[in-house]
Coordinates of C-alpha atoms in Angstrom, one line a residue:
X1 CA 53.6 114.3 73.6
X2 CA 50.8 115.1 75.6
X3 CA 50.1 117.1 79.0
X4 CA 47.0 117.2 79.8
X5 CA 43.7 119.0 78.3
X6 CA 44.5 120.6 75.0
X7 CA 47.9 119.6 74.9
X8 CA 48.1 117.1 71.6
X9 CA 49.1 114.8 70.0
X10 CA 50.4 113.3 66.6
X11 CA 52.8 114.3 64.3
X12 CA 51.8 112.8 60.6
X13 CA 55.5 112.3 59.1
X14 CA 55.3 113.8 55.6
X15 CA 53.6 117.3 57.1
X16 CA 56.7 117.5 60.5
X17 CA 53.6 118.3 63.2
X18 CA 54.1 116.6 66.8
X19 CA 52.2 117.1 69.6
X20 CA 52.3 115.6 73.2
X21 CA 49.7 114.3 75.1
X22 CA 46.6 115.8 73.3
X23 CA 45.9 117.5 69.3
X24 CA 47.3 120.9 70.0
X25 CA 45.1 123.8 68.6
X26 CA 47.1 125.3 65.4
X27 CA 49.2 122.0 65.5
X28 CA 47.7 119.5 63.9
X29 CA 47.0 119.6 59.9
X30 CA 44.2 116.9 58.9
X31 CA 46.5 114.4 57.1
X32 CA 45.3 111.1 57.2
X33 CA 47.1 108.1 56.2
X34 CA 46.5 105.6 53.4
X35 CA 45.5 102.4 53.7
X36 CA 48.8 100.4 55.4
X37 CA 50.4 103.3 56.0
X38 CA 52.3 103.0 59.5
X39 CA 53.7 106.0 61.4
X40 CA 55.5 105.3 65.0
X41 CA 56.5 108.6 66.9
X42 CA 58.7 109.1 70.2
X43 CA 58.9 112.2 71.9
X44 CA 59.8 114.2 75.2
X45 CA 59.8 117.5 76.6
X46 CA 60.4 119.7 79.4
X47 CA 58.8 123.1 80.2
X48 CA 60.0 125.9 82.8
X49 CA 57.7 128.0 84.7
X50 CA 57.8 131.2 87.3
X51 CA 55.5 129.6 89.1
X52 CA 55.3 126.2 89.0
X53 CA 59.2 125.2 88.4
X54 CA 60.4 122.9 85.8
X55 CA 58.4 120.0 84.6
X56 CA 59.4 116.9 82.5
X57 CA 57.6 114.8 80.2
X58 CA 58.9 111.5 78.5
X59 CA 58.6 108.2 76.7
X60 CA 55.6 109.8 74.8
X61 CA 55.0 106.7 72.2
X62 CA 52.2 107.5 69.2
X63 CA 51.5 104.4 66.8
X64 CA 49.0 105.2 63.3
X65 CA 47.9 103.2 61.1
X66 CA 45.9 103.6 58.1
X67 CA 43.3 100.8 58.0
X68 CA 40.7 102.1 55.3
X69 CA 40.4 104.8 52.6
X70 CA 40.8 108.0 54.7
X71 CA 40.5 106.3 57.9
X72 CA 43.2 106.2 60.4
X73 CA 43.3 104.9 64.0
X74 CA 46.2 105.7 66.3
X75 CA 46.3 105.2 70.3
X76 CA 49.6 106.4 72.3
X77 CA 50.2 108.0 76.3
X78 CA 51.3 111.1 78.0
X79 CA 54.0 109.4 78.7
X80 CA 56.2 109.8 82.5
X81 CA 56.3 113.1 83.9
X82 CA 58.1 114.4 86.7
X83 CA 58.7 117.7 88.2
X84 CA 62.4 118.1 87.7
X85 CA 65.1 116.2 85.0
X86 CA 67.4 113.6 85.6
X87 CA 67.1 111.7 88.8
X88 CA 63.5 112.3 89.8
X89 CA 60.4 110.9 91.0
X90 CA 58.2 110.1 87.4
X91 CA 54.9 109.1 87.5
X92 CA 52.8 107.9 84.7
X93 CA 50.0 110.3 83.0
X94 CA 47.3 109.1 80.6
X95 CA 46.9 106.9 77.9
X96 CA 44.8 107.5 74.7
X97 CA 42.8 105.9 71.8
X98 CA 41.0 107.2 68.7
X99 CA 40.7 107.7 65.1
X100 CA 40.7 110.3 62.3
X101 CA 39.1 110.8 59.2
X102 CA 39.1 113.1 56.4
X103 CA 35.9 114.7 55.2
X104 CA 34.9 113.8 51.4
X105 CA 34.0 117.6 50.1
X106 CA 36.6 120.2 50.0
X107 CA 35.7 123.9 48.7
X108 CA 37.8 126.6 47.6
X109 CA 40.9 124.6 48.1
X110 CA 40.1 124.1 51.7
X111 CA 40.2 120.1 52.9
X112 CA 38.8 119.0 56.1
X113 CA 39.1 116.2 58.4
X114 CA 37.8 115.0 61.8
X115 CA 39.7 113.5 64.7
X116 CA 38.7 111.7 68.0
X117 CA 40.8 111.1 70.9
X118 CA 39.4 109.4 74.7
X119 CA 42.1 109.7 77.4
X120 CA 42.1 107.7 80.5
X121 CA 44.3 108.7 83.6
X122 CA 46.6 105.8 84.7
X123 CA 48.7 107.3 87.6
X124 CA 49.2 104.9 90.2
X125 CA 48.6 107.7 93.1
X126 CA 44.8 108.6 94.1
X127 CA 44.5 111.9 94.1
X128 CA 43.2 112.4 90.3
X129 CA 39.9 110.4 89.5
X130 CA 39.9 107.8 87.3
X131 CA 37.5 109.0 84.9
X132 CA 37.5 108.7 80.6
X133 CA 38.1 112.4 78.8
X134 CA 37.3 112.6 75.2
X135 CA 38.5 115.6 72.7
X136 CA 37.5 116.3 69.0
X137 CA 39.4 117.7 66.4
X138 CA 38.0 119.7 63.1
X139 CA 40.9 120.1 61.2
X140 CA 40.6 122.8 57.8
X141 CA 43.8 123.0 55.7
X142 CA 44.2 125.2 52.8
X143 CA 47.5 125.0 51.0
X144 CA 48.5 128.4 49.8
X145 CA 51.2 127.4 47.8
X146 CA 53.6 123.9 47.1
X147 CA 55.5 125.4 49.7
X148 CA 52.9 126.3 52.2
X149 CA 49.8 125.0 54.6
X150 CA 47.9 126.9 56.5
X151 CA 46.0 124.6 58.8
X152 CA 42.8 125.7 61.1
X153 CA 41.9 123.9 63.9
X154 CA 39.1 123.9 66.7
X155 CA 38.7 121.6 69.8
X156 CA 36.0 120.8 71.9
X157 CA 37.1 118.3 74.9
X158 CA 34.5 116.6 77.7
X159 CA 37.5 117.1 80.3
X160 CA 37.3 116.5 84.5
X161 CA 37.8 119.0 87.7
X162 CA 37.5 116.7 89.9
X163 CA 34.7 114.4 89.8
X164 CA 32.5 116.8 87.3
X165 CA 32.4 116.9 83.7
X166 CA 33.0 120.3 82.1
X167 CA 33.0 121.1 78.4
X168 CA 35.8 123.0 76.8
X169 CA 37.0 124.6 73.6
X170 CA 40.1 125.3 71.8
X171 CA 41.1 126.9 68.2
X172 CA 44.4 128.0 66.6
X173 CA 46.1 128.1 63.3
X174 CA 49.6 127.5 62.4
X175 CA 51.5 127.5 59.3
X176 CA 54.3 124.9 57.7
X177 CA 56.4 125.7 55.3
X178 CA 58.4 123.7 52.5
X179 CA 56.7 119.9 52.5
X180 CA 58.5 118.7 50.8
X181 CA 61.8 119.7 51.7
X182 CA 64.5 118.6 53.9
X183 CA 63.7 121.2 56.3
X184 CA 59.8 121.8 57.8
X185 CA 59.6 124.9 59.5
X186 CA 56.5 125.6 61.4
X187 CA 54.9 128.4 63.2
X188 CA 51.7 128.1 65.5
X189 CA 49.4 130.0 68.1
X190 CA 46.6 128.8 69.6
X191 CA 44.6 128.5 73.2
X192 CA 44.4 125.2 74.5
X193 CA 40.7 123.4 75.9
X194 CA 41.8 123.6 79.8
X195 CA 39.7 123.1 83.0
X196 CA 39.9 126.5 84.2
X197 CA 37.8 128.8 86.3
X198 CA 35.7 131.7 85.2
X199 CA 38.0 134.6 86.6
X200 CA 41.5 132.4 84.4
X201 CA 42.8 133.5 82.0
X202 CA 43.0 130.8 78.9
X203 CA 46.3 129.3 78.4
X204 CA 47.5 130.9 75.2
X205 CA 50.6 129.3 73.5
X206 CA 53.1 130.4 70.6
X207 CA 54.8 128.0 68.8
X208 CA 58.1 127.8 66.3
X209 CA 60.2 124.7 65.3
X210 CA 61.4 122.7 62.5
X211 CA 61.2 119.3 60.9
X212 CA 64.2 117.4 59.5
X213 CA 63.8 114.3 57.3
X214 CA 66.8 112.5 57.4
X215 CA 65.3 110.0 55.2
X216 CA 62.1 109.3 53.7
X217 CA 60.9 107.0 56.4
X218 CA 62.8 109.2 59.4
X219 CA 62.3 112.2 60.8
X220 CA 63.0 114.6 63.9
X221 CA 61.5 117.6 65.0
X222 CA 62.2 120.2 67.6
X223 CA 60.0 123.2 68.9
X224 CA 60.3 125.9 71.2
X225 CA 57.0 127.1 73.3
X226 CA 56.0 130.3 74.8
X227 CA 53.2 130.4 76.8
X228 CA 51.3 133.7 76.4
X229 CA 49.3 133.5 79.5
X230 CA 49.5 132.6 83.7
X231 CA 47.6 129.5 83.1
X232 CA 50.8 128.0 80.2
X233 CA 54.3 127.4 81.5
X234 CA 56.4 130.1 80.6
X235 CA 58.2 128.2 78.1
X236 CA 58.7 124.5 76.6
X237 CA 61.1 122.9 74.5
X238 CA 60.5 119.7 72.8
X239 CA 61.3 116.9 70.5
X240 CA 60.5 113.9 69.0
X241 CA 61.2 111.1 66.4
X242 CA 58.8 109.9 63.7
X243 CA 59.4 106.5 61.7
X244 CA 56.9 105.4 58.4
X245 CA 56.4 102.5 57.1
X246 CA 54.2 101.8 54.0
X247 CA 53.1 97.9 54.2
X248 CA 51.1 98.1 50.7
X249 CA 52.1 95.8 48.3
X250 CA 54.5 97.3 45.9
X251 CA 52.7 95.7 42.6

């Protein structure tokens, strides 16, 4: 659920939205949960690129919990990673804290909400400094019918090359279909908030998959990634599983 800069995280259960390591540009609609609301998500994923070869990411936990009226906290990690599948050496990533909230005016349909994630590395090896990253999220939804969301998001991340601190920007939209459905298909594009140099090309991503509630506190979901530039694997296929649990009284 989360690879590094850009990459997101969170997948709010009723709107079928995962993300792996980071909020993913064009990913990330601004749910918030309600007061007790629980969500608990488990994901992995694998990418293949020219370049680079196959990488593996797993054991990505995300725990949310509503704890005040439009208020949400979460924390998770990147999970283990390793640069084949099956066998292999895995090594841990980073693990994350933060909150969101949702923004009291909404205009011409369009809600908004603000997110805040701050990532520290725990890999056991020393090559990769220790140092806190932080990313926030604006999230602007606009639901164009009962059927579909178009959601808007832009990134700005404090992220690392090396030992300096670099600022870095993101933004993408994406679209999800049929809410409230069995079936939540989705459709993004974006450019993730990467540490790259001047003469890089941003890594631009496209994005298609599905949710499938199985039940109204279950559900899975699967997506398929194509990276549009050097700097993105070539492609990515991932999935994950979401479980809710509403511990409001019932009276």
């Amino acid at each position: 659920m989360y690879r590094r800069a850009g990459q997101v995280l969170v997948a709010a259960l009723l709107v079928a939205t995962p993300t792996w390591g980071q909020m993913t540009p064009g990913a990330e609609p601004g749910d918030v949960l309600t007061v007790g609301q629980l969500v608990v998500e488990v994901g992995a994923g694998t990418s293949l690129d020219a370049q680079d070869g196959r990488s593996t990411a797993g054991m990505q936990p995300l725990v949310r919990v509503g704890v005040l009226p439009g208020v949400e906290v979460l924390a998770g990690s990147g999970g283990w990673t390793s640069a084949c599948f099956g066998r292999c050496a895995w090594s841990p990533t980073t693990a994350f804290a933060g909150w969101r909230a949702s923004l009291p005016t909404q205009t011409a349909g369009f809600t908004t909400a603000v997110s805040g994630l701050f990532y520290y590395p725990t890999r056991t090896d020393h090559t990769q400094p220790r140092l806190i990253e932080s990313s926030f999220l604006l999230h602007v939804d606009r639901e164009l019918s009962n059927a579909v969301l178009l959601t808007f998001n832009v990134e700005v991340a404090r992220l690392h090359d090396e030992a300096t601190a670099v600022i870095r920007h993101g933004e993408g939209v994406g679209v999800v279909w049929a809410r409230e459905g069995r079936w939540v298909p989705l459709a993004r594009f974006g450019r993730r908030a990467a540490v790259t140099a001047a003469s890089v090309a941003s890594p631009w991503f496209v994005e298609v998959g599905t949710g499938m509630r199985t039940s109204t506190a279950i559900e899975y979901e699967f997506t398929l990634t194509r990276g549009l530039t050097s700097t993105e694997p070539g492609w990515g296929v991932s999935a994950a599983v979401a479980y809710s649990h509403d511990f409001r009284p019932r009276w």
